[in-house]
Amino acid sequence: FIAPTLPLAIVRIETLDSVNAQWPRLWDDIALLGMVLFTFGLARILWRRYYQRSVITNDGVMQSVGIIFNRRLSEVDMSNVHVVDVRQPHILHMLLNLGTVELSTPGSSGADVAIVDVVAPRRLAAFIRDQVSRVRRHQQNTSLRGRNP
């Protein structure tokens, strides 16, 4: 019985030496790429942090979008909020529990206010829904009191 033999040297030793000689430069390139990606990611996080600010109160949501000269302010009263949506577009958002909470009013096409990169977006959406229902109940109670003398 003759056992099949495997080639012991698939690649010549000179080829391995030349590849090993280039590894330090390859690792430098990989480290540089990692630093560049980290820097862009950090810049994106800081840009979003300072580009858009949202304030949620018991009566409404105020949002400021833009930087110094190109700033747009919008406000939505809780009584006007019709739809509260949560969007988590990527699996990474789900794993990190990040998302976008979108508020829409009747007659609008799309979201009037979008609060992006929120930690625990479902919890925030539930809070906003509770506030909307509280404001609506309060409005109904005051309108019923106004009718009864």
Backbone as numpy.savetxt, mean C-alpha at the origin, in Angstrom:
# Nx Ny Nz CAx CAy CAz Cx Cy Cz
30.18 -57.67 -14.97 29.34 -56.50 -14.97 30.23 -55.27 -14.97
29.96 -54.37 -15.89 30.72 -53.12 -15.99 29.78 -51.98 -15.64
30.12 -51.25 -14.59 29.28 -50.13 -14.16 29.54 -48.94 -15.07
28.45 -48.21 -15.37 28.66 -47.01 -16.20 29.46 -45.98 -15.41
30.37 -45.37 -16.06 31.21 -44.38 -15.38 30.70 -42.99 -15.73
30.74 -42.13 -14.75 30.37 -40.74 -14.97 31.63 -39.93 -15.22
31.52 -38.95 -16.05 32.72 -38.13 -16.26 33.03 -37.34 -14.99
34.23 -37.46 -14.52 34.61 -36.78 -13.29 34.85 -35.29 -13.52
35.27 -34.95 -14.65 35.55 -33.54 -14.93 34.63 -33.08 -16.06
33.52 -32.45 -15.68 32.60 -31.94 -16.70 33.16 -30.65 -17.29
33.80 -29.88 -16.44 34.37 -28.60 -16.86 35.87 -28.65 -16.57
36.62 -28.07 -17.45 38.06 -28.06 -17.25 38.43 -27.16 -16.06
39.49 -27.44 -15.40 39.92 -26.71 -14.21 40.27 -25.26 -14.56
40.78 -25.02 -15.72 41.12 -23.65 -16.13 39.85 -22.78 -16.19
38.76 -23.39 -16.65 37.50 -22.66 -16.72 37.00 -22.31 -15.32
37.10 -23.25 -14.38 36.69 -22.98 -13.01 37.54 -21.89 -12.38
38.82 -21.90 -12.63 39.69 -20.87 -12.08 39.32 -19.49 -12.61
38.97 -19.40 -13.88 38.62 -18.09 -14.44 37.27 -17.60 -13.88
36.33 -18.52 -13.66 35.05 -18.13 -13.07 35.26 -17.69 -11.62
36.05 -18.43 -10.85 36.32 -18.07 -9.46 37.04 -16.74 -9.35
37.85 -16.43 -10.33 38.56 -15.15 -10.30 37.58 -13.99 -10.49
36.45 -14.23 -11.15 35.48 -13.17 -11.40 34.41 -13.08 -10.31
34.32 -14.03 -9.38 33.30 -13.99 -8.32 33.32 -12.73 -7.49
34.47 -12.23 -7.06 34.45 -11.01 -6.24 33.74 -9.85 -6.95
33.98 -9.66 -8.23 33.30 -8.59 -8.96 31.81 -8.87 -9.07
31.41 -10.12 -9.25 29.99 -10.46 -9.35 29.29 -10.18 -8.03
29.93 -10.55 -6.92 29.32 -10.27 -5.61 29.23 -8.78 -5.35
30.21 -8.00 -5.82 30.13 -6.54 -5.69 28.94 -5.99 -6.48
28.73 -6.53 -7.67 27.59 -6.09 -8.48 26.27 -6.44 -7.83
26.18 -7.63 -7.25 24.95 -8.04 -6.57 24.71 -7.16 -5.35
25.74 -6.85 -4.58 25.60 -5.98 -3.42 25.18 -4.57 -3.84
25.76 -4.07 -4.93 25.38 -2.75 -5.44 23.92 -2.74 -5.88
23.49 -3.79 -6.57 22.09 -3.88 -6.99 21.16 -3.91 -5.78
21.53 -4.65 -4.74 20.73 -4.68 -3.52 20.63 -3.32 -2.87
21.73 -2.57 -2.83 21.70 -1.23 -2.24 20.85 -0.28 -3.06
20.93 -0.39 -4.38 20.11 0.47 -5.25 18.63 0.17 -5.05
18.27 -1.12 -5.02 16.86 -1.48 -4.81 16.37 -1.02 -3.44
17.20 -1.16 -2.41 16.83 -0.70 -1.08 16.62 0.81 -1.07
17.52 1.55 -1.73 17.40 3.00 -1.77 16.14 3.44 -2.50
15.83 2.80 -3.63 14.60 3.14 -4.35 13.37 2.78 -3.53
13.39 1.66 -2.84 12.26 1.28 -1.99 12.06 2.27 -0.86
13.14 2.68 -0.21 13.05 3.65 0.86 12.57 5.00 0.33
13.07 5.41 -0.82 12.62 6.68 -1.42 11.13 6.62 -1.74
10.66 5.49 -2.23 9.23 5.34 -2.55 8.38 5.43 -1.29
8.83 4.79 -0.22 8.09 4.83 1.04 8.04 6.27 1.57
9.17 6.96 1.56 9.20 8.34 2.05 8.38 9.26 1.16
8.43 9.05 -0.14 7.64 9.86 -1.08 6.16 9.71 -0.78
5.71 8.48 -0.64 4.29 8.24 -0.34 3.93 8.80 1.03
4.84 8.72 1.97 4.56 9.19 3.33 4.34 10.70 3.35
5.16 11.44 2.60 5.07 12.90 2.64 4.27 13.47 1.47
3.98 12.68 0.46 3.21 13.15 -0.68 1.71 13.14 -0.36
1.26 12.19 0.40 -0.16 12.06 0.72 -0.35 11.93 2.21
-1.20 12.77 2.76 -1.53 12.70 4.18 -3.04 12.66 4.31
-3.51 11.82 5.20 -4.94 11.68 5.45 -5.21 11.83 6.94
-6.31 12.52 7.25 -6.74 12.68 8.63 -8.16 12.16 8.72
-8.39 11.22 9.62 -9.72 10.62 9.80 -10.26 11.10 11.13
-11.42 11.74 11.09 -12.07 12.21 12.31 -13.42 11.52 12.43
-14.15 11.84 13.49 -15.49 11.27 13.65 -16.47 11.79 12.61
-16.18 12.97 12.06 -17.11 13.60 11.12 -16.72 13.45 9.66
-15.49 13.12 9.35 -15.09 13.02 7.96 -13.65 12.62 7.76
-13.25 12.62 6.51 -11.87 12.29 6.13 -11.33 13.44 5.30
-10.19 13.96 5.71 -9.52 15.02 4.97 -8.23 14.45 4.40
-7.96 14.80 3.15 -6.77 14.26 2.50 -6.04 15.37 1.77
-4.73 15.38 1.92 -3.87 16.33 1.24 -2.93 15.53 0.35
-2.94 15.84 -0.94 -2.11 15.12 -1.90 -1.24 16.14 -2.63
0.05 15.89 -2.68 0.95 16.77 -3.39 2.02 17.31 -2.48
2.90 18.08 -3.08 4.00 18.71 -2.35 3.88 20.22 -2.56
4.32 20.94 -1.64 4.28 22.39 -1.46 3.47 23.16 -2.52
3.91 23.22 -3.77 3.26 24.07 -4.76 2.09 23.40 -5.46
2.12 22.10 -5.56 1.09 21.37 -6.28 0.31 20.51 -5.27
-0.41 21.16 -4.37 -1.11 20.46 -3.31 -2.60 20.54 -3.55
-3.28 19.39 -3.39 -4.72 19.32 -3.56 -5.32 18.81 -2.26
-6.30 19.53 -1.75 -6.97 19.15 -0.52 -8.38 18.67 -0.86
-8.78 17.59 -0.23 -10.15 17.11 -0.42 -10.69 16.64 0.92
-12.00 16.75 1.06 -12.65 16.36 2.30 -13.95 15.65 1.97
-14.21 14.58 2.69 -15.44 13.82 2.53 -16.09 13.68 3.90
-17.34 14.10 4.02 -18.07 13.93 5.27 -18.48 12.48 5.42
-18.49 12.01 6.64 -18.88 10.61 6.90 -20.32 10.36 6.46
-21.16 11.38 6.52 -22.56 11.19 6.11 -22.68 10.99 4.61
-21.67 11.41 3.83 -21.71 11.27 2.37 -21.02 10.01 1.86
-20.33 9.31 2.72 -19.61 8.11 2.27 -20.62 7.02 1.94
-20.51 6.48 0.75 -21.45 5.45 0.29 -20.78 4.08 0.26
-19.54 4.02 -0.22 -18.84 2.74 -0.36 -17.46 2.86 0.27
-17.09 1.86 1.05 -15.75 1.76 1.63 -15.14 0.46 1.11
-14.11 0.57 0.30 -13.45 -0.59 -0.31 -12.05 -0.76 0.25
-11.61 -2.00 0.32 -10.23 -2.31 0.70 -9.59 -3.02 -0.49
-8.43 -2.54 -0.90 -7.70 -3.17 -2.01 -6.33 -3.61 -1.52
-6.02 -4.85 -1.78 -4.69 -5.40 -1.52 -4.24 -6.07 -2.82
-3.59 -5.30 -3.70 -3.35 -5.79 -5.06 -2.34 -6.93 -5.20
-1.43 -7.07 -4.27 -0.40 -8.10 -4.39 -0.41 -9.01 -3.17
0.14 -10.18 -3.34 0.22 -11.12 -2.21 1.12 -10.56 -1.12
2.11 -9.75 -1.50 2.98 -9.14 -0.50 2.19 -8.19 0.40
1.21 -7.49 -0.18 0.35 -6.62 0.63 -0.43 -7.45 1.65
-0.90 -8.61 1.23 -1.65 -9.46 2.15 -0.76 -10.01 3.25
0.45 -10.42 2.89 1.37 -10.96 3.88 1.80 -9.91 4.90
1.98 -8.66 4.44 2.40 -7.59 5.33 1.22 -6.84 5.95
0.00 -7.25 5.60 -1.22 -6.62 6.09 -1.26 -5.13 5.74
-0.94 -4.83 4.47 -1.00 -3.47 3.94 -2.09 -3.40 2.89
-2.61 -2.22 2.66 -3.62 -2.08 1.61 -4.03 -0.63 1.43
-4.98 -0.45 0.54 -5.54 0.86 0.24 -7.00 0.85 0.62
-7.43 1.86 1.36 -8.84 2.02 1.72 -9.39 3.13 0.84
-10.42 2.82 0.06 -11.02 3.78 -0.86 -12.42 4.15 -0.39
-12.69 5.45 -0.36 -14.00 5.96 0.03 -14.66 6.60 -1.18
-15.91 6.24 -1.43 -16.65 6.78 -2.56 -17.95 7.38 -2.06
-18.39 8.43 -2.75 -19.67 9.06 -2.45 -20.62 8.79 -3.60
-21.93 8.92 -3.38 -22.88 8.69 -4.47 -22.62 9.66 -5.62
-22.72 9.16 -6.82 -22.55 9.99 -8.00 -21.11 10.15 -8.45
-20.17 9.56 -7.75 -18.78 9.67 -8.17 -18.38 8.43 -8.94
-17.47 8.62 -9.88 -16.95 7.46 -10.60 -15.57 7.16 -10.04
-15.48 6.12 -9.25 -14.21 5.77 -8.61 -14.15 6.30 -7.19
-12.97 6.27 -6.64 -12.79 6.66 -5.25 -12.59 8.16 -5.14
-13.29 8.78 -4.19 -13.07 10.20 -3.90 -11.82 10.38 -3.06
-11.61 9.48 -2.13 -10.42 9.50 -1.27 -9.85 8.10 -1.25
-8.55 7.99 -1.49 -7.85 6.69 -1.41 -6.70 6.85 -0.42
-6.78 6.11 0.67 -5.73 6.14 1.68 -4.83 4.94 1.40
-3.62 5.21 0.91 -2.73 4.14 0.44 -1.78 3.67 1.52
-1.31 2.44 1.36 -0.32 1.82 2.24 -0.70 1.91 3.72
-1.91 1.48 4.01 -2.42 1.49 5.38 -2.10 0.15 6.02
-1.61 0.19 7.25 -1.42 -1.03 8.01 -2.79 -1.43 8.56
-3.15 -2.68 8.44 -4.45 -3.21 8.86 -5.60 -2.47 8.17
-5.68 -2.54 6.84 -6.70 -1.78 6.12 -8.12 -2.24 6.42
-8.32 -3.51 6.67 -9.68 -4.00 6.98 -10.17 -3.42 8.31
-9.28 -3.28 9.24 -9.65 -2.69 10.52 -10.02 -1.22 10.36
-9.25 -0.48 9.55 -9.57 0.92 9.29 -10.89 1.04 8.56
-11.13 0.16 7.58 -12.40 0.19 6.84 -13.57 -0.10 7.78
-13.40 -1.03 8.70 -14.47 -1.31 9.67 -14.72 -0.11 10.57
-13.66 0.57 10.97 -13.81 1.78 11.78 -14.58 2.85 11.01
-14.23 3.05 9.75 -14.91 4.06 8.93 -16.37 3.68 8.73
-16.64 2.41 8.47 -18.04 1.98 8.32 -18.83 2.22 9.60
-18.22 1.95 10.75 -18.89 2.21 12.03 -19.17 3.70 12.21
-18.22 4.53 11.83 -18.42 5.98 11.95 -19.52 6.46 11.01
-19.55 5.91 9.79 -20.60 6.28 8.84 -21.96 5.90 9.39
-22.11 4.69 9.92 -23.40 4.27 10.46 -23.76 5.09 11.69
-22.78 5.46 12.53 -23.05 6.29 13.70 -23.55 7.67 13.28
-22.91 8.27 12.29 -23.32 9.59 11.81 -24.72 9.52 11.20
-25.00 8.48 10.43 -26.33 8.34 9.82 -27.41 8.13 10.89
-27.13 7.32 11.91 -28.10 7.13 13.01 -28.35 8.45 13.73
-27.30 9.20 13.94 -27.44 10.49 14.61 -28.29 11.44 13.77
-28.06 11.44 12.45 -28.87 12.30 11.58 -30.33 11.87 11.58
-30.58 10.56 11.57 -31.96 10.08 11.60 -32.63 10.45 12.92
-31.92 10.33 14.03 -32.50 10.68 15.33 -32.81 12.17 15.43
-31.93 13.00 14.91 -32.19 14.44 14.97 -33.33 14.83 14.05
-33.45 14.15 12.89 -34.57 14.48 12.00 -35.89 14.00 12.57
-35.90 12.87 13.30 -37.12 12.39 13.93 -37.52 13.30 15.09
-36.56 13.80 15.83 -36.87 14.73 16.93 -37.43 16.04 16.40
-36.96 16.45 15.24 -37.45 17.69 14.64 -38.90 17.58 14.19
-39.36 16.38 13.82 -40.73 16.18 13.37 -41.70 16.11 14.53
-41.29 15.49 15.63 -42.19 15.36 16.79 -42.06 16.58 17.69
-43.20 17.25 17.97 -43.14 18.45 18.81 -42.96 18.13 20.26
